[in-house]
Short mmCIF file of C-alpha atoms in Angstrom, two decimals:
data_model
loop_
_atom_site.label_atom_id
_atom_site.label_comp_id
_atom_site.label_asym_id
_atom_site.label_seq_id
_atom_site.Cartn_x
_atom_site.Cartn_y
_atom_site.Cartn_z
CA MET A 1 -32.32 21.52 -8.65
CA SER A 2 -34.43 19.50 -10.73
CA SER A 3 -34.17 15.86 -9.42
CA TYR A 4 -31.86 15.05 -11.74
CA LYS A 5 -28.86 17.68 -11.15
CA LYS A 6 -29.41 17.28 -7.69
CA HIS A 7 -28.48 12.99 -8.47
CA ALA A 8 -25.66 14.07 -10.78
CA ALA A 9 -24.27 16.11 -8.55
CA PHE A 10 -24.67 14.40 -5.74
CA SER A 11 -23.02 11.46 -7.33
CA ILE A 12 -19.41 13.82 -8.78
CA ILE A 13 -19.31 14.75 -4.85
CA MET A 14 -19.38 10.49 -3.86
CA ALA A 15 -17.74 9.50 -6.02
CA SER A 16 -14.63 12.45 -6.60
CA PRO A 17 -12.68 11.50 -3.43
CA ILE A 18 -13.29 7.67 -4.37
CA PHE A 19 -11.83 7.80 -7.23
CA GLN A 20 -10.31 10.42 -8.67
CA ALA A 21 -10.63 9.61 -12.50
CA VAL A 22 -12.59 11.27 -14.93
CA PHE A 23 -13.38 7.86 -16.70
CA PRO A 24 -14.91 6.38 -12.94
CA VAL A 25 -16.81 9.58 -12.16
CA ALA A 26 -17.91 9.70 -14.81
CA LEU A 27 -19.46 6.13 -14.47
CA ALA A 28 -21.00 6.83 -10.83
CA LEU A 29 -23.14 10.06 -12.51
CA LEU A 30 -24.43 7.48 -15.34
CA GLY A 31 -25.48 4.97 -12.44
CA ALA A 32 -27.13 8.14 -10.96
CA MET A 33 -29.35 8.31 -13.41
CA ILE A 34 -30.20 4.64 -13.84
CA PRO A 35 -32.72 4.07 -11.72
CA ASP A 36 -35.00 6.03 -12.48
CA MET A 37 -35.37 4.24 -16.01
CA ASP A 38 -38.04 2.42 -14.49
CA HIS A 39 -40.36 5.43 -14.31
CA GLU A 40 -43.52 5.63 -16.98
CA VAL A 41 -41.84 8.64 -18.42
CA LYS A 42 -38.95 6.44 -19.48
CA SER A 43 -40.41 4.29 -21.32
CA GLU A 44 -39.12 5.70 -25.13
CA ASN A 45 -35.57 5.57 -23.00
CA VAL A 46 -36.37 2.19 -22.50
CA SER A 47 -37.37 1.07 -25.51
CA THR A 48 -33.89 2.81 -27.44
CA VAL A 49 -31.71 0.80 -24.63
CA PHE A 50 -34.08 -2.68 -25.36
CA LEU A 51 -33.41 -1.87 -29.62
CA PHE A 52 -29.71 -0.55 -29.26
CA GLY A 53 -29.02 -4.11 -27.36
CA LEU A 54 -30.86 -5.94 -30.37
CA VAL A 55 -29.32 -4.45 -32.65
CA ILE A 56 -25.47 -5.45 -31.70
CA PHE A 57 -26.77 -8.96 -30.51
CA LEU A 58 -27.77 -9.47 -33.97
CA VAL A 59 -24.68 -8.09 -35.72
CA PHE A 60 -22.01 -9.10 -33.76
CA TYR A 61 -23.78 -13.24 -33.24
CA ILE A 62 -23.41 -12.63 -36.91
CA LEU A 63 -19.98 -11.31 -37.35
CA GLY A 64 -18.41 -14.22 -34.58
CA LEU A 65 -18.22 -10.64 -32.64
CA PRO A 66 -18.71 -10.81 -28.02
CA TYR A 67 -22.43 -10.53 -28.71
CA LEU A 68 -23.19 -10.91 -24.79
CA ALA A 69 -22.46 -6.70 -24.98
CA GLY A 70 -26.36 -6.88 -26.00
CA ILE A 71 -27.80 -9.61 -24.31
CA ALA A 72 -26.65 -7.49 -21.47
CA LEU A 73 -28.29 -3.71 -22.90
CA MET A 74 -31.34 -6.05 -23.54
CA ASP A 75 -31.35 -7.20 -19.46
CA LEU A 76 -31.09 -3.84 -18.52
CA ALA A 77 -34.01 -2.92 -20.62
CA LEU A 78 -36.67 -5.48 -19.65
CA ILE A 79 -35.89 -4.85 -15.88
CA PHE A 80 -36.80 -0.93 -16.21
CA TYR A 81 -39.77 -2.37 -18.04
CA LEU A 82 -40.92 -4.93 -15.67
CA SER A 83 -39.77 -2.83 -12.14
CA ARG A 84 -41.81 -0.77 -10.82
CA HIS A 85 -40.73 3.23 -9.88
CA ARG A 86 -38.74 3.41 -6.63
CA GLY A 87 -38.92 -1.30 -7.13
CA PHE A 88 -36.69 -2.83 -7.59
CA THR A 89 -34.05 -0.86 -8.95
CA HIS A 90 -33.81 1.30 -6.29
CA SER A 91 -32.62 -1.49 -3.89
CA ILE A 92 -29.05 -3.66 -3.14
CA LEU A 93 -29.67 -6.28 -5.38
CA GLY A 94 -31.29 -4.15 -8.27
CA ALA A 95 -27.93 -2.71 -9.40
CA LEU A 96 -25.61 -5.01 -8.03
CA ILE A 97 -27.53 -6.89 -11.01
CA ILE A 98 -27.70 -3.88 -13.48
CA SER A 99 -24.18 -2.81 -12.14
CA ALA A 100 -22.64 -6.25 -13.16
CA CYS A 101 -24.93 -6.08 -16.40
CA LEU A 102 -23.02 -2.82 -17.51
CA THR A 103 -20.15 -3.68 -16.25
CA VAL A 104 -20.52 -6.58 -19.19
CA PHE A 105 -21.43 -4.14 -22.21
CA VAL A 106 -17.95 -1.34 -21.30
CA LEU A 107 -14.88 -4.16 -21.20
CA SER A 108 -16.78 -6.07 -24.15
CA MET A 109 -17.15 -2.50 -26.04
CA PHE A 110 -13.95 -1.38 -24.65
CA PHE A 111 -12.10 -4.96 -26.05
CA LEU A 112 -14.04 -4.68 -29.21
CA LEU A 113 -13.21 -0.89 -30.05
CA TRP A 114 -9.76 -1.74 -29.56
CA SER A 115 -9.19 -4.82 -31.49
CA LEU A 116 -10.74 -3.07 -34.29
CA GLY A 117 -7.92 -0.54 -34.29
CA LEU A 118 -9.46 2.44 -31.95
CA ASP A 119 -7.43 4.26 -28.98
CA ARG A 120 -8.43 3.52 -26.32
CA LYS A 121 -8.88 7.18 -24.71
CA ALA A 122 -11.17 7.10 -28.06
CA SER A 123 -12.53 3.74 -26.64
CA ILE A 124 -13.54 5.00 -23.31
CA VAL A 125 -15.46 8.48 -25.24
CA VAL A 126 -17.11 6.76 -27.70
CA ILE A 127 -18.51 4.05 -25.09
CA LEU A 128 -19.98 6.98 -22.49
CA MET A 129 -20.88 9.07 -25.12
CA VAL A 130 -23.85 6.10 -26.16
CA LEU A 131 -24.30 4.88 -21.81
CA GLY A 132 -25.14 8.33 -21.72
CA PHE A 133 -26.75 8.95 -25.11
CA MET A 134 -29.00 5.83 -23.51
CA PHE A 135 -29.72 7.04 -19.74
CA LEU A 136 -29.05 10.34 -19.38
CA ASN A 137 -31.78 13.61 -19.43
CA ARG A 138 -31.04 15.07 -23.07
CA VAL A 139 -30.41 18.35 -21.21
CA MET A 140 -26.98 17.01 -19.60
CA ILE A 141 -26.26 15.10 -22.60
CA LEU A 142 -23.85 18.16 -24.76
CA PRO A 143 -21.84 18.82 -21.46
CA PHE A 144 -21.46 15.56 -20.42
CA VAL A 145 -20.29 15.01 -23.70
CA LEU A 146 -17.82 17.44 -23.74
CA LEU A 147 -16.77 17.03 -20.41
CA THR A 148 -16.03 13.23 -20.48
CA LEU A 149 -13.84 14.05 -23.67
CA LEU A 150 -11.88 16.60 -22.35
CA GLY A 151 -11.60 14.77 -19.10
CA VAL A 152 -10.72 10.95 -20.57
CA PHE A 153 -8.20 13.05 -23.51
CA LEU A 154 -6.66 15.14 -20.75
CA THR A 155 -5.74 13.27 -17.50
CA ASP A 156 -3.87 9.28 -17.75
CA PHE A 157 -5.22 6.33 -19.15
CA PRO A 158 -7.25 4.68 -16.35
CA THR A 159 -7.60 1.14 -15.29
CA MET A 160 -9.93 -0.85 -16.92
CA ASN A 161 -10.89 -3.20 -14.54
CA LEU A 162 -14.07 -3.83 -11.75
CA TYR A 163 -12.95 -1.91 -9.12
CA THR A 164 -12.77 1.28 -12.27
CA ILE A 165 -16.23 -0.37 -13.44
CA MET A 166 -18.37 -2.08 -11.46
CA GLY A 167 -16.92 0.07 -8.08
CA PRO A 168 -17.72 3.93 -9.53
CA LEU A 169 -21.16 2.38 -11.39
CA LEU A 170 -22.89 0.95 -7.29
CA ILE A 171 -21.25 4.30 -5.86
CA GLY A 172 -23.72 5.40 -8.16
CA PHE A 173 -26.84 3.02 -7.40
CA ILE A 174 -25.78 3.81 -3.79
CA SER A 175 -25.96 8.40 -4.06
CA HIS A 176 -29.45 7.70 -5.86
CA ASP A 177 -30.43 5.69 -2.80
CA VAL A 178 -29.41 7.95 -0.36
CA LEU A 179 -30.92 11.53 -1.56
CA ASP A 180 -34.41 9.15 -2.06
CA SER A 181 -34.04 8.08 1.12
CA PHE A 182 -34.29 11.87 2.02
CA THR A 183 -37.38 12.36 0.90
CA PRO A 184 -41.49 11.53 2.70
CA SER A 185 -41.37 8.50 -0.20
CA GLY A 186 -37.97 6.75 1.40
CA VAL A 187 -37.02 3.52 -0.56
CA ARG A 188 -37.10 -0.05 -0.20
CA PHE A 189 -33.40 -1.29 -0.41
CA MET A 190 -34.08 -4.46 0.55
CA ARG A 191 -36.00 -5.87 -2.08
CA PRO A 192 -37.18 -8.57 -2.79
CA PHE A 193 -36.21 -9.19 -0.04
CA SER A 194 -37.38 -7.36 2.32
CA GLY A 195 -40.10 -4.62 2.12
CA ARG A 196 -38.55 -2.15 5.05
CA THR A 197 -38.70 1.15 4.08
CA PHE A 198 -35.11 2.84 5.09
CA ARG A 199 -35.91 7.49 5.62
CA ARG A 200 -33.28 9.40 6.75
CA GLY A 201 -31.71 7.83 9.19
CA PHE A 202 -30.57 5.04 6.34
CA GLY A 203 -29.31 8.07 4.24
CA ILE A 204 -27.22 9.30 7.29
CA LEU A 205 -25.78 5.95 8.24
CA MET A 206 -24.97 5.52 4.45
CA LEU A 207 -23.18 9.09 4.44
CA ILE A 208 -20.97 8.01 7.66
CA PHE A 209 -19.93 4.79 5.96
CA TRP A 210 -18.92 7.02 2.71
CA ALA A 211 -17.02 9.55 5.21
CA LEU A 212 -14.83 6.08 6.17
CA VAL A 213 -14.45 5.17 2.91
CA VAL A 214 -12.98 8.09 1.84
CA LEU A 215 -10.96 8.89 4.39
CA TYR A 216 -9.21 5.60 4.57
CA VAL A 217 -8.76 6.30 0.17
CA LEU A 218 -7.08 8.88 1.33
CA LEU A 219 -5.03 7.84 4.03
CA LEU A 220 -3.83 4.93 1.26
CA LEU A 221 -2.42 7.98 -0.88
#
């Protein structure tokens, strides 16, 4: 199985028991794809993110709309461009910053689309389609769009807050690092605070922590 398929499947496995809804699980899948945007083969995607963010910023600024969505995307593109592969984007600090930028984008776009008269569920689908186009492997875009479209419209409307947006994005990032920790190169999870490489032991520890979180969530149901 290709690396991106493994990361996609593992992010779904980690996110589903915790969030149990289509929208946050879709965000977790996107979060799992994003760390590898620092790879040189993703340069075209990074350029797309920056240009899309620039267009949003200019158009929204002129029209007096929430242009922070555009700034968030441009910041993301700069992070990807400046980071080495398995560098900052694979660290916990990088995960927090990138997840925060994406949360700003998602919330800004959601309230904008909703205020313009678009149905709330339709707004979510549009946002997921845009993010999928920017961050997913081309092979994954069509099934991602179809499955999320069906899932969003056939389930209840999700709560829109930090827990259901930034939370699953972070789960996706962590799932990516957990898998990478089982590779010979490992991950430098604490950059820039430490250059230490974390390997299998880190991955096992994170899986134990994840299992405890899942158990806690299930006990609350």
